[in-house]
Amino acid sequence: MRPVTLVTGASAGIGAELARVFAVHGHELVLVARRAERLTALADEIAAAGHTRPIVLPADLESTGAVAALAASLTAHGVEPAVVVNNAGFGLMGAAAELSHAEQLAMIDLNIRALTELSLTFVDSLTRHRGGLLNVASVVAFMPGPRMAVYCATKAYVLSFSQALHQELAGRGVRVTTLCPGPVATEFQSRAGFRLDGPQGLLALPARRVAEIGYRGFVRGKRVVIAGFGNRIAVALLRFVPSALPLALLDRGMGRMAHRT
Ligand SMILES: NC(=O)c1ccc[n+]([C@@H]2O[C@H](COP(=O)([O-])OP(=O)(O)OC[C@H]3O[C@@H](n4cnc5c(N)ncnc54)[C@H](OP(=O)(O)O)[C@@H]3O)[C@@H](O)[C@H]2O)c1
């Protein structure tokens, strides 16, 4: 079995940039997302740049059985993951009681269930290749987020789960890094239903920069990587303020962003 790096959510945004960065560093890739044509275009681009042509495996990771089907496809291609980059995810802005309950449950299926299954399914091959997991959370993982309640809770799960796995798998030589980006201008905002401007826009980093920071942190075996100085300061400050304050500020800030869509 050839070792590969499997990247979920590689059809856009941070995932596409993570794929490009891993390719530049010599990783053979498997690209996963729903939009096959986007994945094929990225595979063409990576191959044209002189890297090994990525394998394209379109999949809807919200559906039960998707990870088992992916595992079977990898075996059929004669490859197994040395690295899994769990990047696919989405958020929704609005009051949890008012947003579609079905869509919020689908978010849990993608952001939590699929990430967990992908993190656990390939532990033996990650161990064989002394590779690891790069799981994408968010700076919102460090606090509850009114008007993005389910999304923030999914990212708190990713942070908690991945840190525990970092400890559990260290003895096997498997590194587990949680990447926590702040705001990044991608398709994320239009899907979630807001525009990136105001104070959030000031903290924004380009997706390529976030991918490079994530890659470097992963290679160094960091447990948690918060992308960007401003975001590191913001997270550090949270320790010193009573929790009611960021809750109220976020509620107001998110409310303003939602009204600008
Ligand atoms: N952008 C930000 O400000 C920001 C900040 C912090 C954390 N993050 C996190 O970073 C990660 C990447 O987000 P992004 O900003 O790059 O968003 P994006 O541009 O919307 O990309 C999301 C990716 O996830 C894939 N995806 C969505 N639903 C899927 C499904 N059911 N099955 C398989 N793939 C699916 C999408 O591909 P298809 O539509 O082709 O399936 C796309 O490739 C997410 O986990 C997000 O929560 C983003």
PDB file of C-alpha atoms and ligand atoms in Angstrom:
ATOM      1  CA  MET A   1       0.000   0.000   0.000  1.00  0.00           C
ATOM      2  CA  ARG A   2       1.365   3.424  -1.014  1.00  0.00           C
ATOM      3  CA  PRO A   3       1.116   6.075   1.714  1.00  0.00           C
ATOM      4  CA  VAL A   4      -1.089   9.041   0.840  1.00  0.00           C
ATOM      5  CA  THR A   5      -2.371  12.219   2.458  1.00  0.00           C
ATOM      6  CA  LEU A   6      -6.151  12.366   2.410  1.00  0.00           C
ATOM      7  CA  VAL A   7      -7.582  15.908   2.433  1.00  0.00           C
ATOM      8  CA  THR A   8     -11.306  16.448   3.014  1.00  0.00           C
ATOM      9  CA  GLY A   9     -12.997  19.598   1.773  1.00  0.00           C
ATOM     10  CA  ALA A  10     -10.291  19.982  -0.879  1.00  0.00           C
ATOM     11  CA  SER A  11     -12.615  21.539  -3.468  1.00  0.00           C
ATOM     12  CA  ALA A  12     -12.430  25.069  -2.007  1.00  0.00           C
ATOM     13  CA  GLY A  13     -10.947  27.465   0.523  1.00  0.00           C
ATOM     14  CA  ILE A  14      -8.551  26.283   3.195  1.00  0.00           C
ATOM     15  CA  GLY A  15      -8.755  22.616   2.105  1.00  0.00           C
ATOM     16  CA  ALA A  16      -7.673  23.377  -1.472  1.00  0.00           C
ATOM     17  CA  GLU A  17      -4.735  25.389  -0.103  1.00  0.00           C
ATOM     18  CA  LEU A  18      -3.802  22.625   2.344  1.00  0.00           C
ATOM     19  CA  ALA A  19      -3.786  20.204  -0.601  1.00  0.00           C
ATOM     20  CA  ARG A  20      -1.467  22.527  -2.574  1.00  0.00           C
ATOM     21  CA  VAL A  21       0.889  22.915   0.412  1.00  0.00           C
ATOM     22  CA  PHE A  22       1.069  19.157   1.123  1.00  0.00           C
ATOM     23  CA  ALA A  23       1.676  18.523  -2.610  1.00  0.00           C
ATOM     24  CA  VAL A  24       4.559  21.036  -2.665  1.00  0.00           C
ATOM     25  CA  HIS A  25       6.106  19.082   0.226  1.00  0.00           C
ATOM     26  CA  GLY A  26       6.015  15.843  -1.752  1.00  0.00           C
ATOM     27  CA  HIS A  27       2.852  14.171  -0.451  1.00  0.00           C
ATOM     28  CA  GLU A  28       0.774  12.041  -2.806  1.00  0.00           C
ATOM     29  CA  LEU A  29      -2.803  13.214  -2.225  1.00  0.00           C
ATOM     30  CA  VAL A  30      -6.334  11.898  -2.133  1.00  0.00           C
ATOM     31  CA  LEU A  31      -8.811  14.745  -2.609  1.00  0.00           C
ATOM     32  CA  VAL A  32     -12.292  14.411  -1.087  1.00  0.00           C
ATOM     33  CA  ALA A  33     -15.374  16.682  -1.316  1.00  0.00           C
ATOM     34  CA  ARG A  34     -18.736  16.554  -3.073  1.00  0.00           C
ATOM     35  CA  ARG A  35     -17.878  18.636  -6.185  1.00  0.00           C
ATOM     36  CA  ALA A  36     -15.973  16.222  -8.418  1.00  0.00           C
ATOM     37  CA  GLU A  37     -15.213  18.765 -11.153  1.00  0.00           C
ATOM     38  CA  ARG A  38     -13.497  21.114  -8.662  1.00  0.00           C
ATOM     39  CA  LEU A  39     -11.403  18.245  -7.295  1.00  0.00           C
ATOM     40  CA  THR A  40     -10.421  17.164 -10.819  1.00  0.00           C
ATOM     41  CA  ALA A  41      -9.395  20.739 -11.701  1.00  0.00           C
ATOM     42  CA  LEU A  42      -7.193  20.868  -8.576  1.00  0.00           C
ATOM     43  CA  ALA A  43      -5.697  17.445  -9.377  1.00  0.00           C
ATOM     44  CA  ASP A  44      -4.912  18.689 -12.926  1.00  0.00           C
ATOM     45  CA  GLU A  45      -3.261  21.822 -11.511  1.00  0.00           C
ATOM     46  CA  ILE A  46      -1.131  19.844  -9.026  1.00  0.00           C
ATOM     47  CA  ALA A  47      -0.079  17.348 -11.715  1.00  0.00           C
ATOM     48  CA  ALA A  48       0.750  20.201 -14.141  1.00  0.00           C
ATOM     49  CA  ALA A  49       3.026  21.693 -11.465  1.00  0.00           C
ATOM     50  CA  GLY A  50       5.091  18.471 -11.617  1.00  0.00           C
ATOM     51  CA  HIS A  51       3.745  16.702  -8.513  1.00  0.00           C
ATOM     52  CA  THR A  52       2.195  13.226  -8.352  1.00  0.00           C
ATOM     53  CA  ARG A  53      -1.345  13.363  -9.711  1.00  0.00           C
ATOM     54  CA  PRO A  54      -3.814  13.253  -6.767  1.00  0.00           C
ATOM     55  CA  ILE A  55      -6.510  10.601  -6.611  1.00  0.00           C
ATOM     56  CA  VAL A  56      -9.971  12.196  -6.722  1.00  0.00           C
ATOM     57  CA  LEU A  57     -12.672  10.567  -4.575  1.00  0.00           C
ATOM     58  CA  PRO A  58     -15.915  12.564  -4.571  1.00  0.00           C
ATOM     59  CA  ALA A  59     -17.978  11.867  -1.447  1.00  0.00           C
ATOM     60  CA  ASP A  60     -20.700  13.411   0.675  1.00  0.00           C
ATOM     61  CA  LEU A  61     -19.273  13.001   4.158  1.00  0.00           C
ATOM     62  CA  GLU A  62     -22.598  13.904   5.787  1.00  0.00           C
ATOM     63  CA  SER A  63     -23.980  10.532   4.769  1.00  0.00           C
ATOM     64  CA  THR A  64     -23.574   7.434   6.916  1.00  0.00           C
ATOM     65  CA  GLY A  65     -21.327   4.897   5.238  1.00  0.00           C
ATOM     66  CA  ALA A  66     -19.297   7.521   3.331  1.00  0.00           C
ATOM     67  CA  VAL A  67     -16.108   6.842   5.312  1.00  0.00           C
ATOM     68  CA  ALA A  68     -16.402   3.060   4.900  1.00  0.00           C
ATOM     69  CA  ALA A  69     -16.891   3.598   1.152  1.00  0.00           C
ATOM     70  CA  LEU A  70     -13.819   5.861   1.051  1.00  0.00           C
ATOM     71  CA  ALA A  71     -11.739   3.249   2.875  1.00  0.00           C
ATOM     72  CA  ALA A  72     -12.797   0.632   0.295  1.00  0.00           C
ATOM     73  CA  SER A  73     -11.899   2.993  -2.598  1.00  0.00           C
ATOM     74  CA  LEU A  74      -8.459   3.639  -1.100  1.00  0.00           C
ATOM     75  CA  THR A  75      -7.798  -0.100  -0.879  1.00  0.00           C
ATOM     76  CA  ALA A  76      -8.942  -0.522  -4.489  1.00  0.00           C
ATOM     77  CA  HIS A  77      -6.410   2.157  -5.508  1.00  0.00           C
ATOM     78  CA  GLY A  78      -3.642   0.365  -3.544  1.00  0.00           C
ATOM     79  CA  VAL A  79      -3.100   3.258  -1.144  1.00  0.00           C
ATOM     80  CA  GLU A  80      -3.578   3.901   2.579  1.00  0.00           C
ATOM     81  CA  PRO A  81      -3.488   7.151   4.572  1.00  0.00           C
ATOM     82  CA  ALA A  82      -0.269   8.215   6.261  1.00  0.00           C
ATOM     83  CA  VAL A  83      -1.890  11.582   6.967  1.00  0.00           C
ATOM     84  CA  VAL A  84      -5.562  12.561   7.207  1.00  0.00           C
ATOM     85  CA  VAL A  85      -6.438  16.251   6.979  1.00  0.00           C
ATOM     86  CA  ASN A  86      -9.962  16.624   8.397  1.00  0.00           C
ATOM     87  CA  ASN A  87     -10.852  20.014   6.953  1.00  0.00           C
ATOM     88  CA  ALA A  88     -14.387  19.661   5.492  1.00  0.00           C
ATOM     89  CA  GLY A  89     -16.891  21.621   7.527  1.00  0.00           C
ATOM     90  CA  PHE A  90     -19.494  24.341   7.441  1.00  0.00           C
ATOM     91  CA  GLY A  91     -21.284  26.746   9.734  1.00  0.00           C
ATOM     92  CA  LEU A  92     -24.649  28.509   9.822  1.00  0.00           C
ATOM     93  CA  MET A  93     -25.369  31.924  11.261  1.00  0.00           C
ATOM     94  CA  GLY A  94     -28.583  32.554  13.161  1.00  0.00           C
ATOM     95  CA  ALA A  95     -30.370  31.606  16.354  1.00  0.00           C
ATOM     96  CA  ALA A  96     -30.218  27.836  16.795  1.00  0.00           C
ATOM     97  CA  ALA A  97     -33.946  27.529  17.470  1.00  0.00           C
ATOM     98  CA  GLU A  98     -34.767  29.402  14.255  1.00  0.00           C
ATOM     99  CA  LEU A  99     -32.238  27.859  11.840  1.00  0.00           C
ATOM    100  CA  SER A 100     -33.172  24.632  10.056  1.00  0.00           C
ATOM    101  CA  HIS A 101     -32.802  21.866  12.618  1.00  0.00           C
ATOM    102  CA  ALA A 102     -32.078  19.346   9.848  1.00  0.00           C
ATOM    103  CA  GLU A 103     -29.205  21.477   8.496  1.00  0.00           C
ATOM    104  CA  GLN A 104     -27.732  21.883  11.964  1.00  0.00           C
ATOM    105  CA  LEU A 105     -27.854  18.128  12.506  1.00  0.00           C
ATOM    106  CA  ALA A 106     -26.188  17.657   9.097  1.00  0.00           C
ATOM    107  CA  MET A 107     -23.471  20.034  10.324  1.00  0.00           C
ATOM    108  CA  ILE A 108     -22.898  17.750  13.307  1.00  0.00           C
ATOM    109  CA  ASP A 109     -22.715  14.783  10.906  1.00  0.00           C
ATOM    110  CA  LEU A 110     -19.967  16.483   8.886  1.00  0.00           C
ATOM    111  CA  ASN A 111     -18.041  18.527  11.466  1.00  0.00           C
ATOM    112  CA  ILE A 112     -18.154  15.877  14.212  1.00  0.00           C
ATOM    113  CA  ARG A 113     -19.257  12.410  13.091  1.00  0.00           C
ATOM    114  CA  ALA A 114     -17.301  12.211   9.818  1.00  0.00           C
ATOM    115  CA  LEU A 115     -14.220  13.828  11.396  1.00  0.00           C
ATOM    116  CA  THR A 116     -14.321  11.339  14.272  1.00  0.00           C
ATOM    117  CA  GLU A 117     -14.776   8.348  11.966  1.00  0.00           C
ATOM    118  CA  LEU A 118     -11.963   9.497   9.662  1.00  0.00           C
ATOM    119  CA  SER A 119      -9.715  10.086  12.686  1.00  0.00           C
ATOM    120  CA  LEU A 120     -10.267   6.579  14.059  1.00  0.00           C
ATOM    121  CA  THR A 121     -10.608   4.429  10.927  1.00  0.00           C
ATOM    122  CA  PHE A 122      -7.029   4.788   9.728  1.00  0.00           C
ATOM    123  CA  VAL A 123      -5.080   4.745  13.021  1.00  0.00           C
ATOM    124  CA  ASP A 124      -3.239   1.540  12.036  1.00  0.00           C
ATOM    125  CA  SER A 125      -2.007   2.935   8.713  1.00  0.00           C
ATOM    126  CA  LEU A 126      -1.148   6.294  10.326  1.00  0.00           C
ATOM    127  CA  THR A 127       0.926   4.291  12.823  1.00  0.00           C
ATOM    128  CA  ARG A 128       2.620   2.194  10.100  1.00  0.00           C
ATOM    129  CA  HIS A 129       3.718   5.357   8.283  1.00  0.00           C
ATOM    130  CA  ARG A 130       4.409   7.409  11.421  1.00  0.00           C
ATOM    131  CA  GLY A 131       2.035  10.033  10.048  1.00  0.00           C
ATOM    132  CA  GLY A 132      -0.869  11.766  11.703  1.00  0.00           C
ATOM    133  CA  LEU A 133      -4.029  13.822  11.744  1.00  0.00           C
ATOM    134  CA  LEU A 134      -4.424  17.517  10.995  1.00  0.00           C
ATOM    135  CA  ASN A 135      -7.918  18.382  12.258  1.00  0.00           C
ATOM    136  CA  VAL A 136      -9.341  21.808  11.436  1.00  0.00           C
ATOM    137  CA  ALA A 137     -11.255  23.445  14.289  1.00  0.00           C
ATOM    138  CA  SER A 138     -11.487  27.246  14.678  1.00  0.00           C
ATOM    139  CA  VAL A 139     -10.759  29.992  17.179  1.00  0.00           C
ATOM    140  CA  VAL A 140     -14.465  29.767  18.033  1.00  0.00           C
ATOM    141  CA  ALA A 141     -13.656  26.370  19.580  1.00  0.00           C
ATOM    142  CA  PHE A 142     -12.452  28.291  22.636  1.00  0.00           C
ATOM    143  CA  MET A 143     -15.826  29.872  23.473  1.00  0.00           C
ATOM    144  CA  PRO A 144     -19.562  29.313  23.072  1.00  0.00           C
ATOM    145  CA  GLY A 145     -20.938  31.345  20.152  1.00  0.00           C
ATOM    146  CA  PRO A 146     -24.471  32.688  20.275  1.00  0.00           C
ATOM    147  CA  ARG A 147     -25.941  32.886  16.733  1.00  0.00           C
ATOM    148  CA  MET A 148     -23.522  30.149  15.656  1.00  0.00           C
ATOM    149  CA  ALA A 149     -24.248  27.919  18.633  1.00  0.00           C
ATOM    150  CA  VAL A 150     -24.105  24.517  16.947  1.00  0.00           C
ATOM    151  CA  TYR A 151     -21.125  25.434  14.754  1.00  0.00           C
ATOM    152  CA  CYS A 152     -19.059  26.698  17.710  1.00  0.00           C
ATOM    153  CA  ALA A 153     -19.994  23.607  19.717  1.00  0.00           C
ATOM    154  CA  THR A 154     -18.860  21.333  16.863  1.00  0.00           C
ATOM    155  CA  LYS A 155     -15.495  23.093  16.806  1.00  0.00           C
ATOM    156  CA  ALA A 156     -15.160  22.836  20.613  1.00  0.00           C
ATOM    157  CA  TYR A 157     -15.667  19.088  20.114  1.00  0.00           C
ATOM    158  CA  VAL A 158     -12.958  18.968  17.413  1.00  0.00           C
ATOM    159  CA  LEU A 159     -10.518  20.777  19.711  1.00  0.00           C
ATOM    160  CA  SER A 160     -11.277  18.595  22.740  1.00  0.00           C
ATOM    161  CA  PHE A 161     -11.318  15.286  20.846  1.00  0.00           C
ATOM    162  CA  SER A 162      -8.172  16.028  18.842  1.00  0.00           C
ATOM    163  CA  GLN A 163      -6.165  17.138  21.885  1.00  0.00           C
ATOM    164  CA  ALA A 164      -7.074  13.915  23.683  1.00  0.00           C
ATOM    165  CA  LEU A 165      -6.076  11.901  20.591  1.00  0.00           C
ATOM    166  CA  HIS A 166      -2.776  13.832  20.456  1.00  0.00           C
ATOM    167  CA  GLN A 167      -2.012  12.379  23.882  1.00  0.00           C
ATOM    168  CA  GLU A 168      -3.395   8.873  23.208  1.00  0.00           C
ATOM    169  CA  LEU A 169      -1.574   8.369  19.902  1.00  0.00           C
ATOM    170  CA  ALA A 170       1.767   9.980  20.791  1.00  0.00           C
ATOM    171  CA  GLY A 171       3.096   6.620  22.007  1.00  0.00           C
ATOM    172  CA  ARG A 172       2.419   5.115  18.554  1.00  0.00           C
ATOM    173  CA  GLY A 173       4.398   7.856  16.816  1.00  0.00           C
ATOM    174  CA  VAL A 174       1.218   9.403  15.372  1.00  0.00           C
ATOM    175  CA  ARG A 175       1.036  13.199  15.603  1.00  0.00           C
ATOM    176  CA  VAL A 176      -2.324  14.917  15.995  1.00  0.00           C
ATOM    177  CA  THR A 177      -2.533  18.665  15.410  1.00  0.00           C
ATOM    178  CA  THR A 178      -5.610  20.862  15.757  1.00  0.00           C
ATOM    179  CA  LEU A 179      -5.522  23.870  13.453  1.00  0.00           C
ATOM    180  CA  CYS A 180      -7.600  26.808  14.719  1.00  0.00           C
ATOM    181  CA  PRO A 181      -8.004  29.468  12.035  1.00  0.00           C
ATOM    182  CA  GLY A 182      -9.601  32.843  12.722  1.00  0.00           C
ATOM    183  CA  PRO A 183     -11.567  34.511   9.936  1.00  0.00           C
ATOM    184  CA  VAL A 184     -10.563  33.481   6.383  1.00  0.00           C
ATOM    185  CA  ALA A 185     -12.362  34.758   3.273  1.00  0.00           C
ATOM    186  CA  THR A 186     -13.682  31.590   1.581  1.00  0.00           C
ATOM    187  CA  GLU A 187     -17.025  30.138   0.527  1.00  0.00           C
ATOM    188  CA  PHE A 188     -17.584  29.495   4.244  1.00  0.00           C
ATOM    189  CA  GLN A 189     -19.186  32.928   4.758  1.00  0.00           C
ATOM    190  CA  SER A 190     -21.724  32.681   1.917  1.00  0.00           C
ATOM    191  CA  ARG A 191     -22.768  29.186   3.020  1.00  0.00           C
ATOM    192  CA  ALA A 192     -23.067  30.336   6.651  1.00  0.00           C
ATOM    193  CA  GLY A 193     -25.011  33.457   5.682  1.00  0.00           C
ATOM    194  CA  PHE A 194     -22.806  36.421   6.549  1.00  0.00           C
ATOM    195  CA  ARG A 195     -20.164  38.718   5.105  1.00  0.00           C
ATOM    196  CA  LEU A 196     -16.623  39.034   6.419  1.00  0.00           C
ATOM    197  CA  ASP A 197     -16.058  42.672   7.332  1.00  0.00           C
ATOM    198  CA  GLY A 198     -15.897  44.880  10.410  1.00  0.00           C
ATOM    199  CA  PRO A 199     -13.586  43.818  13.293  1.00  0.00           C
ATOM    200  CA  GLN A 200     -13.555  40.176  12.081  1.00  0.00           C
ATOM    201  CA  GLY A 201     -12.194  41.334   8.736  1.00  0.00           C
ATOM    202  CA  LEU A 202      -9.219  42.916  10.494  1.00  0.00           C
ATOM    203  CA  LEU A 203      -8.162  39.509  11.852  1.00  0.00           C
ATOM    204  CA  ALA A 204      -8.595  37.759   8.490  1.00  0.00           C
ATOM    205  CA  LEU A 205      -5.701  35.821   6.944  1.00  0.00           C
ATOM    206  CA  PRO A 206      -5.474  34.423   3.390  1.00  0.00           C
ATOM    207  CA  ALA A 207      -6.338  30.721   3.122  1.00  0.00           C
ATOM    208  CA  ARG A 208      -2.852  29.951   1.752  1.00  0.00           C
ATOM    209  CA  ARG A 209      -1.201  31.498   4.809  1.00  0.00           C
ATOM    210  CA  VAL A 210      -3.461  29.499   7.158  1.00  0.00           C
ATOM    211  CA  ALA A 211      -2.613  26.305   5.256  1.00  0.00           C
ATOM    212  CA  GLU A 212       1.124  26.994   5.518  1.00  0.00           C
ATOM    213  CA  ILE A 213       0.847  27.702   9.260  1.00  0.00           C
ATOM    214  CA  GLY A 214      -1.162  24.492   9.714  1.00  0.00           C
ATOM    215  CA  TYR A 215       1.327  22.413   7.733  1.00  0.00           C
ATOM    216  CA  ARG A 216       4.292  23.776   9.693  1.00  0.00           C
ATOM    217  CA  GLY A 217       2.572  23.147  13.022  1.00  0.00           C
ATOM    218  CA  PHE A 218       1.711  19.599  11.976  1.00  0.00           C
ATOM    219  CA  VAL A 219       5.259  18.803  10.853  1.00  0.00           C
ATOM    220  CA  ARG A 220       6.548  20.110  14.192  1.00  0.00           C
ATOM    221  CA  GLY A 221       4.070  17.906  16.071  1.00  0.00           C
ATOM    222  CA  LYS A 222       2.252  20.838  17.724  1.00  0.00           C
ATOM    223  CA  ARG A 223      -0.890  19.927  19.664  1.00  0.00           C
ATOM    224  CA  VAL A 224      -2.810  23.116  18.849  1.00  0.00           C
ATOM    225  CA  VAL A 225      -2.006  25.763  16.235  1.00  0.00           C
ATOM    226  CA  ILE A 226      -3.873  29.082  16.349  1.00  0.00           C
ATOM    227  CA  ALA A 227      -3.290  30.801  13.016  1.00  0.00           C
ATOM    228  CA  GLY A 228      -2.191  34.434  13.267  1.00  0.00           C
ATOM    229  CA  PHE A 229      -0.835  36.690  16.010  1.00  0.00           C
ATOM    230  CA  GLY A 230      -4.096  38.641  16.448  1.00  0.00           C
ATOM    231  CA  ASN A 231      -6.075  35.432  16.877  1.00  0.00           C
ATOM    232  CA  ARG A 232      -3.566  34.074  19.422  1.00  0.00           C
ATOM    233  CA  ILE A 233      -3.933  37.281  21.442  1.00  0.00           C
ATOM    234  CA  ALA A 234      -7.744  37.132  21.226  1.00  0.00           C
ATOM    235  CA  VAL A 235      -7.789  33.526  22.485  1.00  0.00           C
ATOM    236  CA  ALA A 236      -5.302  34.316  25.266  1.00  0.00           C
ATOM    237  CA  LEU A 237      -7.420  37.281  26.429  1.00  0.00           C
ATOM    238  CA  LEU A 238     -10.445  35.006  26.838  1.00  0.00           C
ATOM    239  CA  ARG A 239      -8.800  33.503  29.931  1.00  0.00           C
ATOM    240  CA  PHE A 240      -8.866  36.826  31.727  1.00  0.00           C
ATOM    241  CA  VAL A 241     -12.425  38.036  31.129  1.00  0.00           C
ATOM    242  CA  PRO A 242     -15.633  36.736  32.761  1.00  0.00           C
ATOM    243  CA  SER A 243     -17.359  34.369  30.311  1.00  0.00           C
ATOM    244  CA  ALA A 244     -20.536  36.517  30.172  1.00  0.00           C
ATOM    245  CA  LEU A 245     -18.598  39.314  28.432  1.00  0.00           C
ATOM    246  CA  PRO A 246     -17.457  37.470  25.270  1.00  0.00           C
ATOM    247  CA  LEU A 247     -20.904  35.849  25.081  1.00  0.00           C
ATOM    248  CA  ALA A 248     -22.590  39.268  25.006  1.00  0.00           C
ATOM    249  CA  LEU A 249     -20.002  40.745  22.612  1.00  0.00           C
ATOM    250  CA  LEU A 250     -20.266  37.797  20.233  1.00  0.00           C
ATOM    251  CA  ASP A 251     -24.044  37.971  20.298  1.00  0.00           C
ATOM    252  CA  ARG A 252     -23.937  41.626  19.271  1.00  0.00           C
ATOM    253  CA  GLY A 253     -21.098  41.179  16.742  1.00  0.00           C
ATOM    254  CA  MET A 254     -22.701  38.161  15.071  1.00  0.00           C
ATOM    255  CA  GLY A 255     -26.037  39.973  15.014  1.00  0.00           C
ATOM    256  CA  ARG A 256     -24.465  42.868  13.114  1.00  0.00           C
ATOM    257  CA  MET A 257     -22.738  40.519  10.643  1.00  0.00           C
ATOM    258  CA  ALA A 258     -25.970  38.600  10.009  1.00  0.00           C
ATOM    259  CA  HIS A 259     -27.785  41.824   9.145  1.00  0.00           C
ATOM    260  CA  ARG A 260     -25.132  42.732   6.549  1.00  0.00           C
ATOM    261  CA  THR A 261     -25.735  39.647   4.329  1.00  0.00           C
TER     262      THR A 261
HETATM  263  N1  LIG B   1     -13.345  30.434   6.625  1.00  0.00           N
HETATM  264  C1  LIG B   1     -13.248  30.695   7.909  1.00  0.00           C
HETATM  265  O1  LIG B   1     -13.370  31.856   8.349  1.00  0.00           O
HETATM  266  C2  LIG B   1     -12.941  29.567   8.866  1.00  0.00           C
HETATM  267  C3  LIG B   1     -12.516  29.915  10.152  1.00  0.00           C
HETATM  268  C4  LIG B   1     -12.238  28.904  11.064  1.00  0.00           C
HETATM  269  C5  LIG B   1     -12.382  27.579  10.696  1.00  0.00           C
HETATM  270  N2  LIG B   1     -12.813  27.267   9.440  1.00  0.00           N
HETATM  271  C6  LIG B   1     -12.960  25.848   9.120  1.00  0.00           C
HETATM  272  O2  LIG B   1     -12.101  25.546   8.044  1.00  0.00           O
HETATM  273  C7  LIG B   1     -12.611  24.433   7.320  1.00  0.00           C
HETATM  274  C8  LIG B   1     -12.631  24.771   5.834  1.00  0.00           C
HETATM  275  O3  LIG B   1     -13.518  25.872   5.656  1.00  0.00           O
HETATM  276  P1  LIG B   1     -13.375  26.915   4.458  1.00  0.00           P
HETATM  277  O4  LIG B   1     -13.357  28.250   5.055  1.00  0.00           O
HETATM  278  O5  LIG B   1     -12.289  26.497   3.538  1.00  0.00           O
HETATM  279  O6  LIG B   1     -14.828  26.711   3.803  1.00  0.00           O
HETATM  280  P2  LIG B   1     -15.279  26.452   2.276  1.00  0.00           P
HETATM  281  O7  LIG B   1     -14.517  27.317   1.350  1.00  0.00           O
HETATM  282  O8  LIG B   1     -16.768  26.553   2.309  1.00  0.00           O
HETATM  283  O9  LIG B   1     -14.854  24.935   2.024  1.00  0.00           O
HETATM  284  C9  LIG B   1     -15.517  23.879   2.686  1.00  0.00           C
HETATM  285  C10 LIG B   1     -15.086  22.576   2.088  1.00  0.00           C
HETATM  286  O10 LIG B   1     -15.816  21.509   2.743  1.00  0.00           O
HETATM  287  C11 LIG B   1     -16.405  20.698   1.735  1.00  0.00           C
HETATM  288  N3  LIG B   1     -17.660  20.099   2.184  1.00  0.00           N
HETATM  289  C12 LIG B   1     -18.763  20.744   2.624  1.00  0.00           C
HETATM  290  N4  LIG B   1     -19.748  19.871   2.870  1.00  0.00           N
HETATM  291  C13 LIG B   1     -19.241  18.641   2.571  1.00  0.00           C
HETATM  292  C14 LIG B   1     -19.771  17.322   2.595  1.00  0.00           C
HETATM  293  N5  LIG B   1     -21.053  17.089   2.975  1.00  0.00           N
HETATM  294  N6  LIG B   1     -19.001  16.276   2.223  1.00  0.00           N
HETATM  295  C15 LIG B   1     -17.713  16.502   1.820  1.00  0.00           C
HETATM  296  N7  LIG B   1     -17.152  17.722   1.767  1.00  0.00           N
HETATM  297  C16 LIG B   1     -17.913  18.772   2.139  1.00  0.00           C
HETATM  298  C17 LIG B   1     -16.668  21.650   0.565  1.00  0.00           C
HETATM  299  O11 LIG B   1     -16.697  20.927  -0.649  1.00  0.00           O
HETATM  300  P3  LIG B   1     -18.036  20.547  -1.481  1.00  0.00           P
HETATM  301  O12 LIG B   1     -18.995  21.689  -1.337  1.00  0.00           O
HETATM  302  O13 LIG B   1     -17.490  20.353  -2.874  1.00  0.00           O
HETATM  303  O14 LIG B   1     -18.524  19.272  -0.878  1.00  0.00           O
HETATM  304  C18 LIG B   1     -15.395  22.496   0.606  1.00  0.00           C
HETATM  305  O15 LIG B   1     -14.357  21.835  -0.063  1.00  0.00           O
HETATM  306  C19 LIG B   1     -14.000  24.140   7.893  1.00  0.00           C
HETATM  307  O16 LIG B   1     -13.912  23.059   8.800  1.00  0.00           O
HETATM  308  C20 LIG B   1     -14.345  25.419   8.639  1.00  0.00           C
HETATM  309  O17 LIG B   1     -15.216  25.184   9.712  1.00  0.00           O
HETATM  310  C21 LIG B   1     -13.104  28.229   8.522  1.00  0.00           C
END
